Coordinates of C-alpha atoms in Angstrom, one line a residue:
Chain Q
X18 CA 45.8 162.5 125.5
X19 CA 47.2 162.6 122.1
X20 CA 50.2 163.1 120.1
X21 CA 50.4 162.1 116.4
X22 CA 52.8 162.8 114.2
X23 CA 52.3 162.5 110.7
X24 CA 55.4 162.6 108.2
X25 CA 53.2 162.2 104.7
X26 CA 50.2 160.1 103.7
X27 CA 49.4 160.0 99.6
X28 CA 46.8 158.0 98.1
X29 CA 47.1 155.8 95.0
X30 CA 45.3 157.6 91.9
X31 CA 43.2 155.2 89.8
X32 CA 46.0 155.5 87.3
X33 CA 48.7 153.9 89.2
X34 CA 50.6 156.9 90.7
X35 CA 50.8 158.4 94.3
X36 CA 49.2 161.5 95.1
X37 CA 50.7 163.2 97.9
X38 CA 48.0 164.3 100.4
X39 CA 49.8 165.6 104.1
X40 CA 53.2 166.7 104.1
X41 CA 54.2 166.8 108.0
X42 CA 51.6 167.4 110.6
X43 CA 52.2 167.1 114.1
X44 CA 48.7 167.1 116.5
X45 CA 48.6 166.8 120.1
X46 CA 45.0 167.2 122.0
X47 CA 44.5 168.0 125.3
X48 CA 42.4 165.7 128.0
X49 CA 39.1 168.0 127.4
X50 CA 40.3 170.3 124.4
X51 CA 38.5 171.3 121.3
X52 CA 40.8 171.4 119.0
X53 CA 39.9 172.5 115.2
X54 CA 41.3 171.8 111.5
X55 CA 40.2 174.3 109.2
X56 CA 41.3 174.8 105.9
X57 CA 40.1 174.7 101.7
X58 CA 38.4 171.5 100.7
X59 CA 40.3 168.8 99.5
X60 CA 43.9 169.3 101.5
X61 CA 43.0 166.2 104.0
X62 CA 41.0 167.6 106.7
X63 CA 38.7 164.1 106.4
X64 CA 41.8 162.3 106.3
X65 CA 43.4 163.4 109.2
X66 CA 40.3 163.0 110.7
X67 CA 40.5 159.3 109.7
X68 CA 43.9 158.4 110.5
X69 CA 43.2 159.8 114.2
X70 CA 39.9 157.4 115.0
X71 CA 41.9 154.4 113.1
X72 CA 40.2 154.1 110.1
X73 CA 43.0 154.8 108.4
X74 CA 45.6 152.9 109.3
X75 CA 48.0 153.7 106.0
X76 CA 50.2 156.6 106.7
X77 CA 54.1 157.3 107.6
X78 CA 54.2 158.7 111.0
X79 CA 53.0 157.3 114.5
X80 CA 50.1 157.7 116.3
X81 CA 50.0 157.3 120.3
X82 CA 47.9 157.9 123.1
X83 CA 48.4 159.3 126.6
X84 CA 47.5 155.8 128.3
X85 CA 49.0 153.6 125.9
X86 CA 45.4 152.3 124.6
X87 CA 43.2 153.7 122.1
X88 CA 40.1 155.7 123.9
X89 CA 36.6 155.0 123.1
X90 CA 36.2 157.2 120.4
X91 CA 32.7 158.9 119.5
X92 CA 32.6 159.9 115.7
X93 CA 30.5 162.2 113.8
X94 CA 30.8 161.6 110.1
X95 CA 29.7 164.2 107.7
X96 CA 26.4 163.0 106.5
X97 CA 25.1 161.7 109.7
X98 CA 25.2 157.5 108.6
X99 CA 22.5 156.9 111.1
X100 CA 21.1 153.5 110.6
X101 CA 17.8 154.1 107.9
X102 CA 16.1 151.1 109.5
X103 CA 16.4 151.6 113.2
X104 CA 14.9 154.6 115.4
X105 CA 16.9 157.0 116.5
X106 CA 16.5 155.6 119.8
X107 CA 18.0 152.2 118.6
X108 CA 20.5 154.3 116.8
X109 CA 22.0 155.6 119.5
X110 CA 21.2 152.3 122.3
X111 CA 23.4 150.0 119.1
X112 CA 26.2 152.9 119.3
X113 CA 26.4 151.8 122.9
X114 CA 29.0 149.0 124.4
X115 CA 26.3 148.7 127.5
X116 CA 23.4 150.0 127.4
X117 CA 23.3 152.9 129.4
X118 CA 19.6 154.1 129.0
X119 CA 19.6 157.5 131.2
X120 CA 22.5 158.7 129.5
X121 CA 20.7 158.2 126.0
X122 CA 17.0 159.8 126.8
X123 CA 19.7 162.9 128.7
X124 CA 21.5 163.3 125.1
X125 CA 18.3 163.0 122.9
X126 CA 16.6 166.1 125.3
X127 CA 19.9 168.1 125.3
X128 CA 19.7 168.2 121.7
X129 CA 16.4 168.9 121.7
X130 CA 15.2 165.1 119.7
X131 CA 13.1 163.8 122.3
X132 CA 10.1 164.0 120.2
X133 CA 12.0 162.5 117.7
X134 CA 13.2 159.7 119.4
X135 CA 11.0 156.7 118.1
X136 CA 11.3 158.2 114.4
X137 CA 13.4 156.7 111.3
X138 CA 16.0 158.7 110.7
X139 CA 14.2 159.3 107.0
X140 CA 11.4 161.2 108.0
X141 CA 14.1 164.1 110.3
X142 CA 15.5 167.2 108.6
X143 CA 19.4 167.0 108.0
X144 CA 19.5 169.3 110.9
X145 CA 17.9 166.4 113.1
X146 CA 19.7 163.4 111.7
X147 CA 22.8 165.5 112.4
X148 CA 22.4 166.4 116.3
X149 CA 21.4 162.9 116.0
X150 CA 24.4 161.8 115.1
X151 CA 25.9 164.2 117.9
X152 CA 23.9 162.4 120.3
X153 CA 25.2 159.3 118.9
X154 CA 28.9 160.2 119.0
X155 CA 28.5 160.9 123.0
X156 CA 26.0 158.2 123.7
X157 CA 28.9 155.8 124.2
X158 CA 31.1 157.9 126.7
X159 CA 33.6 159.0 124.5
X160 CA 37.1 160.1 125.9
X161 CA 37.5 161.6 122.3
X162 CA 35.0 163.2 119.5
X163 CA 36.1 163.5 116.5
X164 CA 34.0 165.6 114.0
X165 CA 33.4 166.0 110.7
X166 CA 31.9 169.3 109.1
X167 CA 29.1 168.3 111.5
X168 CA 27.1 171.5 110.7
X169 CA 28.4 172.0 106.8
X170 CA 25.4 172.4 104.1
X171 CA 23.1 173.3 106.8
X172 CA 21.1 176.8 107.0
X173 CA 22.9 179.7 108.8
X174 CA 20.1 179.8 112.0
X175 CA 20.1 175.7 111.7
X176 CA 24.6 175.5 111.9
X177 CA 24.6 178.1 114.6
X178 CA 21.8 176.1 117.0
X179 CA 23.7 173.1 116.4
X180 CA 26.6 174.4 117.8
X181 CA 25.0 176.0 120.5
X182 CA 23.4 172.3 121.2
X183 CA 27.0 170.7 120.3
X184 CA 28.8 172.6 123.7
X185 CA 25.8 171.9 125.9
X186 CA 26.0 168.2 125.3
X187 CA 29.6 169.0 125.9
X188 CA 29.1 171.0 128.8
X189 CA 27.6 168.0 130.3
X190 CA 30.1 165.5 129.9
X191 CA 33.7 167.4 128.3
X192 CA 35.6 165.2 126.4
X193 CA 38.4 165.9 124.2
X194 CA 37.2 166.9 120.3
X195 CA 39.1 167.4 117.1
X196 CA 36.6 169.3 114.7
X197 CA 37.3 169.5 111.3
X198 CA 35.7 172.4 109.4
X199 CA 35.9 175.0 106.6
X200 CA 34.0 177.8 108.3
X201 CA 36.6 180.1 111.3
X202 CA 33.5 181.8 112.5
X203 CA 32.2 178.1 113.7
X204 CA 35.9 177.1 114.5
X205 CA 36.5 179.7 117.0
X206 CA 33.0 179.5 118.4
X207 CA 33.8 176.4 119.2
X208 CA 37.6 175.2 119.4
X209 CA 39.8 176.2 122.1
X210 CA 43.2 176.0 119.5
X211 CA 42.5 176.7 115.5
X212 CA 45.0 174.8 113.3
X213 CA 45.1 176.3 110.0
X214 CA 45.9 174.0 107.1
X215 CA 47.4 174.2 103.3
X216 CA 49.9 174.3 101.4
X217 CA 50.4 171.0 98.7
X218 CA 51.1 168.6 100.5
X219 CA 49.0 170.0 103.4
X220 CA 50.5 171.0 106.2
X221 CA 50.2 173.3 109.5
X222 CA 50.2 176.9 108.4
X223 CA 49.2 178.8 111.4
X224 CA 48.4 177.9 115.1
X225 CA 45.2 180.5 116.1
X226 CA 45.0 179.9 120.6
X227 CA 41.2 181.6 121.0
X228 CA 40.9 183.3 124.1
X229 CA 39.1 181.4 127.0
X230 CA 35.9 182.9 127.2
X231 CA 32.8 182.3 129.2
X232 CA 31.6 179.0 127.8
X233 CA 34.4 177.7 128.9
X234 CA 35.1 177.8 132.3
X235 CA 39.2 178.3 132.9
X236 CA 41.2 175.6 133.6
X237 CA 38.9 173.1 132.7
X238 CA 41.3 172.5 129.4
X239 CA 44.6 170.3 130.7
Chain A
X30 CA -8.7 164.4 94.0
X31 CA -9.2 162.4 97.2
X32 CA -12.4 160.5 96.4
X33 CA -10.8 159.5 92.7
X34 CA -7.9 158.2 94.8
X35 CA -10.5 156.7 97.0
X36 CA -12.2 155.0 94.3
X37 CA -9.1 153.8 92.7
X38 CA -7.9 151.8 95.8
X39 CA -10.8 150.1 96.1
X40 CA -11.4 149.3 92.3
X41 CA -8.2 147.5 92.6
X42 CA -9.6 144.2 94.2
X43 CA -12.3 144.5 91.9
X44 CA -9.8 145.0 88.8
X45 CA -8.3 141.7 90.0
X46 CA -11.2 139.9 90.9
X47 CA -13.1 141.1 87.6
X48 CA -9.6 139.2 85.5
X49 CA -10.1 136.0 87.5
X50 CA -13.6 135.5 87.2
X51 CA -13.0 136.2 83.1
X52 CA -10.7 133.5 83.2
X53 CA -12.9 131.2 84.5
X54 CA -15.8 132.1 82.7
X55 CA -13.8 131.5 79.0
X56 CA -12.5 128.4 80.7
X57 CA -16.1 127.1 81.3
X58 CA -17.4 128.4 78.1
X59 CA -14.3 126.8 76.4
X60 CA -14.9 123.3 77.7
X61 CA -18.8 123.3 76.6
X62 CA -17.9 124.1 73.5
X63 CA -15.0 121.6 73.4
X64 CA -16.8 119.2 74.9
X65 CA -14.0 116.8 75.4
X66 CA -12.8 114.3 78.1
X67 CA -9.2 116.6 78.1
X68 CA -10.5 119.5 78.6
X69 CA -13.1 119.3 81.5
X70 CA -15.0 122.4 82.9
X71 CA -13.8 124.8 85.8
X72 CA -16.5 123.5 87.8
X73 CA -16.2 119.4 87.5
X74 CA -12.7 120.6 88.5
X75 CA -13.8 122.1 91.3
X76 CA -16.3 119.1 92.0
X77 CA -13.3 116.7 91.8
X78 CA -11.2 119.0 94.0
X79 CA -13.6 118.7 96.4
X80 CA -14.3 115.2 96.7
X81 CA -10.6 114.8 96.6
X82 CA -10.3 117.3 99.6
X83 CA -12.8 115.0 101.3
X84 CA -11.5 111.4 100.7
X85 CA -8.4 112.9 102.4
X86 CA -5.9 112.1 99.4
X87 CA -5.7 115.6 98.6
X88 CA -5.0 117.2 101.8
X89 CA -2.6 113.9 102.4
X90 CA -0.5 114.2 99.4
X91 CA -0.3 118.4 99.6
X92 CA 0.9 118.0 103.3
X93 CA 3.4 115.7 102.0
X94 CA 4.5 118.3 99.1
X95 CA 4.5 121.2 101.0
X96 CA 6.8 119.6 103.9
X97 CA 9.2 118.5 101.1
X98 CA 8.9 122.3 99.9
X99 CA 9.4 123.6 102.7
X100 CA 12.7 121.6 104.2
X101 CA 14.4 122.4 100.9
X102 CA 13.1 126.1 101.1
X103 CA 14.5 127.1 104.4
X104 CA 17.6 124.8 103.8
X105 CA 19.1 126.5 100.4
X106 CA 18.0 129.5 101.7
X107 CA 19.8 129.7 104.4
X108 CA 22.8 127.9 103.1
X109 CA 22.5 130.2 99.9
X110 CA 22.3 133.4 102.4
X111 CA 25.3 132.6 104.0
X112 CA 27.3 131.5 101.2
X113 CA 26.2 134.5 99.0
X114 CA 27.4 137.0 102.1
X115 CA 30.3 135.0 102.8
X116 CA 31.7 135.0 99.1
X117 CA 30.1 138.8 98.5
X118 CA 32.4 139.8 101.8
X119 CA 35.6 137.8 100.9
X120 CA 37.5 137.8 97.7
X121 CA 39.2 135.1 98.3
X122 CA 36.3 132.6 99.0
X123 CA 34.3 133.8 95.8
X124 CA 37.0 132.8 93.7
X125 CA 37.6 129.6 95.1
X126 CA 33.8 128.8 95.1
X127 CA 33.0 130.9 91.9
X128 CA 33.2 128.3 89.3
X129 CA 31.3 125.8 91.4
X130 CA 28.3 127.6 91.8
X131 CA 28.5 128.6 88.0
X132 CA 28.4 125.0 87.2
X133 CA 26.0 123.9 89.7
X134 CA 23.9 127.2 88.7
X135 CA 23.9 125.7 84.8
X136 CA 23.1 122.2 85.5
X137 CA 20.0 120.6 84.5
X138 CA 17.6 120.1 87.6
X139 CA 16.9 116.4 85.7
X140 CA 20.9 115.4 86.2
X141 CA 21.0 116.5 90.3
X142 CA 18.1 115.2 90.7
X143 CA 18.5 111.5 88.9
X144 CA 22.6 111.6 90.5
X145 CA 21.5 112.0 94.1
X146 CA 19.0 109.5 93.7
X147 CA 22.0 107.0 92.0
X148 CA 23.7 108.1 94.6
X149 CA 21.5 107.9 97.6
X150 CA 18.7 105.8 97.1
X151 CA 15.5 106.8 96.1
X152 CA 14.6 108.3 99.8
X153 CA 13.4 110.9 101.8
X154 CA 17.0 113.3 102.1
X155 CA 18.0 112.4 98.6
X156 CA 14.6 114.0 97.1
X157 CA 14.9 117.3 99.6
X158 CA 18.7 117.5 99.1
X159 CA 18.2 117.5 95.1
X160 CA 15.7 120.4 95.4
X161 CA 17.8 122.4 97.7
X162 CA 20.6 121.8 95.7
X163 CA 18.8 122.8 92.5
X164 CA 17.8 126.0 94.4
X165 CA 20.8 127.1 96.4
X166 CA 23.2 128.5 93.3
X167 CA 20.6 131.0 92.3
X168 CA 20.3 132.2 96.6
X169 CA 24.1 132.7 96.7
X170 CA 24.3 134.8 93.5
X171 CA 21.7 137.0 94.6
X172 CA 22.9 137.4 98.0
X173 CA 26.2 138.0 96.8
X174 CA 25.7 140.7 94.3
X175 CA 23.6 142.2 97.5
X176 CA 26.4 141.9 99.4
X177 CA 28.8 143.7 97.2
X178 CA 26.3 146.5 96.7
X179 CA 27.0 147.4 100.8
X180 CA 26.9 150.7 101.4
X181 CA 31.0 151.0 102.6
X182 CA 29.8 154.4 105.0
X183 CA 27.9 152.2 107.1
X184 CA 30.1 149.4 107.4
X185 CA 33.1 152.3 108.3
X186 CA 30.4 153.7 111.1
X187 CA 30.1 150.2 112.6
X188 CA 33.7 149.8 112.7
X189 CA 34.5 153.2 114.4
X190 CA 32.0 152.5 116.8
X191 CA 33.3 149.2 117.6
X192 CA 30.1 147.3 117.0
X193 CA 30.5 143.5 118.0
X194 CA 30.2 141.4 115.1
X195 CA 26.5 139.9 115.3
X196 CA 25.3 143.0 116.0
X197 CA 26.8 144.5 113.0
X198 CA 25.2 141.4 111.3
X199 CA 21.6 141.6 112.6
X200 CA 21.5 145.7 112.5
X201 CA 23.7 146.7 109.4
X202 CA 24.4 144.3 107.1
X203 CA 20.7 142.1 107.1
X204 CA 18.4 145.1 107.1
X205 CA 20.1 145.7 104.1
X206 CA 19.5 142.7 102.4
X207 CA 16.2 142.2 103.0
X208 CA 14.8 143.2 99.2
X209 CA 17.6 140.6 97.8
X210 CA 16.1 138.3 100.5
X211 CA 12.9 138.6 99.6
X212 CA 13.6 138.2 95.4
X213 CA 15.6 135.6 96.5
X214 CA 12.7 133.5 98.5
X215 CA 10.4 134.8 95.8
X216 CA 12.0 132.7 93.1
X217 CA 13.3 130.3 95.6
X218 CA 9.4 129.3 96.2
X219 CA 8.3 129.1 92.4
X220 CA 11.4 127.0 91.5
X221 CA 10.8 124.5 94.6
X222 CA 7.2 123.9 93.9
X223 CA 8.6 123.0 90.2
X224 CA 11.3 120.7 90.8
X225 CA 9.6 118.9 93.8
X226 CA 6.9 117.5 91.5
X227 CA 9.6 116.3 89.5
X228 CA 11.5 114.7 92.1
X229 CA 8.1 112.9 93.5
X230 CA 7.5 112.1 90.2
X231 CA 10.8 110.3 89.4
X232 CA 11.7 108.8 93.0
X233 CA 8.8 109.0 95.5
X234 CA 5.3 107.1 96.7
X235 CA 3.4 109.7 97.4
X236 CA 3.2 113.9 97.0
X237 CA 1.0 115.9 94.6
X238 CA 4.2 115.1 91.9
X239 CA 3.3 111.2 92.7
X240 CA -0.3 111.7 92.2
X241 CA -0.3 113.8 89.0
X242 CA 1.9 111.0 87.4
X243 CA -0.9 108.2 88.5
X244 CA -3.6 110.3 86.8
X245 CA -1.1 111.0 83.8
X246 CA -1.4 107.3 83.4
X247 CA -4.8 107.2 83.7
X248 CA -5.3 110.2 81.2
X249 CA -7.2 111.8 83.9
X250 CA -6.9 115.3 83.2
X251 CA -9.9 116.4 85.7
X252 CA -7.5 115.3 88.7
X253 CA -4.6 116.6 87.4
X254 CA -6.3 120.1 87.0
X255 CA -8.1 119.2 90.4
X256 CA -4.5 118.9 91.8
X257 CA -2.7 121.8 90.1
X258 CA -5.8 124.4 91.6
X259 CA -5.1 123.4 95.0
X260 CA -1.7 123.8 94.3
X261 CA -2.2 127.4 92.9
X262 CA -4.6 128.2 95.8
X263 CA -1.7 127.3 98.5
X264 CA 0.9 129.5 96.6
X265 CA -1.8 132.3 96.5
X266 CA -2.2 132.1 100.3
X267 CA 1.6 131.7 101.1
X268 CA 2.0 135.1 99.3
X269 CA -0.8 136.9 100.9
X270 CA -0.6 135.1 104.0
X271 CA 3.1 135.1 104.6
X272 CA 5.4 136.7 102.1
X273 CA 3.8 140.4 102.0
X274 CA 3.1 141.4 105.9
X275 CA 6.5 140.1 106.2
X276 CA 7.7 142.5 103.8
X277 CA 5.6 145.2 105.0
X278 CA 6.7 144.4 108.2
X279 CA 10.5 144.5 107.4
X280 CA 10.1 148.0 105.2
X281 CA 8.1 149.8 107.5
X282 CA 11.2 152.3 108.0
X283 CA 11.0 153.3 104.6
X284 CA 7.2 155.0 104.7

């Protein structure tokens, strides 16, 4: 559903230079593949991340999709950016183009928030606000998720129910997902291609293909 | 632990209440001793409050203020809202408009307010316009500087979600302007009851401002303190009544 091609993106340093950030990068994404970007902090995980939902528009390569249109894309940021002053209810109903009510309440219980539902997103743990911001992501239908460190900083028991909780609302409704993370054990729990970045400026090192395994029922990926 | 934090919420009205009724006490005491035409006592005040409040002049000429307070209020307020946004958001529209509300911001109230009536006759929309206008610099600096401190992750979130742009509006950006809102009416309010006095004063028939210049003539201070404690009691009640449930109401997310 995706190919980009990226042929280098740099930022401009406060000084006035141009720091080179991705060398070349190719990416392509499967219909309902997980695909994940792991590598050291700072090579442009984020970024790549960015340029693929359109938030970063700035780069020298091209960007294009399978029907020709950008797909509604369902985005989980690294600190979950839930709105302080709305429920997480409303949170996930403003995500939403229509409201579509049953799917909402079906995310909130798949990642186990439904008591949490009518509570600002202050008064949840970081664990919360991010399956909260999970639930967000594929409250509006998404043909893509894009995901950022979605489980980084959190407690080992809390990372690996989030994940278990991430597939399931998966499960439900596949999609494809590019997952950006630091950590292989969560990568290959959870992607169905690795990409291993670095190198200054960052490109592919390694392609890792994990094994289909039961979660993943075959031929699902196409 | 619990009953001192029991007994220090509700000493609190009595702290305040305890200040006021020392006020008034050396105010009565004051004006025994005094015992002067200028400086009558809190309750011949009162008295002439009352009888005034009676007559109907009082209630007439405060209904009179407070409508005059109250177009200019919501009308450089909401100008000044969405001037301060609009020039906080784009660049290009705060420099064009920067020096302008600089100007306007540094102008004496007396000049605006003596211009428009030059300009405009000494009627109804000349007097509200002057006090909005007085106002409506001070809204769109506030708002502006609110508007710059937006937090840039949640505008990004709206915009990868695709949020249409009124929702964005209502959801993202007011919520979180309500505490520059609020200074902003805060201020707003104080300034307005000033200036609108003024403006009665200089270019209008009737109003508290009217009256208070009739009883300046007459070196009636009793009715001028008569008027200025109704006055005081209407701001009172506008802030209890009004301006703090609606904050509470607004900031309830944050307990």
């Amino acid at each position: 559903m995706l190919r980009l091609h990226v042929e280098s993106k740099s930022f401009r340093t406060a000084a006035g230079g141009v720091l080179p950030v991705l060398g070349q990068i190719d990416l392509t994404l499967g219909r309902r593949e997980i695909v994940a970007l792991v590598g050291p902090s700072g090579c442009g995980k984020t970024t790549l991340l960015r340029i693929t939902g359109g938030l970063d528009p700035a780069f020298e390569g091209t960007l294009a999709w399978a029907a020709g249109v950008m797909p509604r894309i369902g985005t989980v940021f690294q600190e979950p950016r839930l709105l302080p002053w709305r429920t997480v209810w409303q949170n996930l109903l403003l995500a939403q183009r229509s409201a579509n009510l049953k799917l909402a309440s079906d995310l909130l219980r798949t990642l186990d928030l439904s008591g949490s539902r009518d509570a600002y997103p202050g008064t949840l743990s970081l664990g919360m606000a991010r399956r909260g911001a999970i639930a967000r992501a594929f409250a509006i239908e998404p043909d893509l998720v894009l995901l950022d460190e979605p489980f980084v900083s959190l407690d080992p028991e809390a990372a690996r129910r989030g994940q278990a909780l991430l597939l399931e609302a998966w499960r439900a409704r596949p999609t494809a997902a590019l997952l950006v993370t630091h950590d292989r054990a969560e990568a290959a729990a959870l992607a169905d291609r690795i990409l291993l970045l670095g190198g200054t400026p960052t490109r592919v090192l390694e392609e890792v293909i994990v094994a289909a395994r039961a979660r993943r029922p075959a031929g699902e990926i196409s | 632990m619990s009953a001192r934090l029991a007994s220090r919420f509700d000493s609190e009205p009595l702290i305040r209440l305890a200040a006021a009724a020392a006020f008034l006490l050396v105010w009565q005491i004051g004006a025994g001793l005094a015992h002067s035409r200028l400086l009558p006592s809190f309750t011949a005040v009162l008295r002439a409050m009352v009888l005034e409040t009676l007559s109907g002049a009082l209630p007439w000429n405060l209904a009179i203020t407070l409508g005059r307070v109250a177009a200019a209020f919501t009308i450089s307020l909401l100008l000044g809202c969405a001037l301060g946004i609009a020039m906080g958001r784009w660049r290009r529209l705060d420099l064009l408009l920067d020096n302008a509300v600089t100007v306007l911001l540094n102008l004496p109230a007396l000049v605006i307010i003596v211009l428009l009536y030059v300009w405009f006759g000494l009627n109804e929309t000349a007097a509200i316009a002057a006090v909005a206008l007085n106002k409506l610099p001070s809204t769109t600096i506030v708002l502006r500087e609110g508007t710059r401190a937006l937090d840039p992750t949640l505008d990004e979130m709206a915009v990868s979600f695709r949020m249409p742009r009124w929702r964005v509006l209502r959801h993202v950006v007011l919520p979180q302007l309500v505490p520059y809102i609020f200074a902003a009416a805060r201020s707003g309010l104080a300034l307005i009851w000033k200036i609108v006095l003024v403006v009665e004063l200089l270019g209008r028939s009737n109003g508290v401002g009217f009256q208070i210049q009739i009883y300046f003539q007459l070196f009636d201070v009793t009715m001028i303190l008569a008027y200025t404690l109704a006055f005081i009691l209407v701001v009172q009640l506008i802030e209890w009544g009004a301006l703090q449930p609606l904050e509470l109401w607004t900031t309830r997310w944050r307990r």
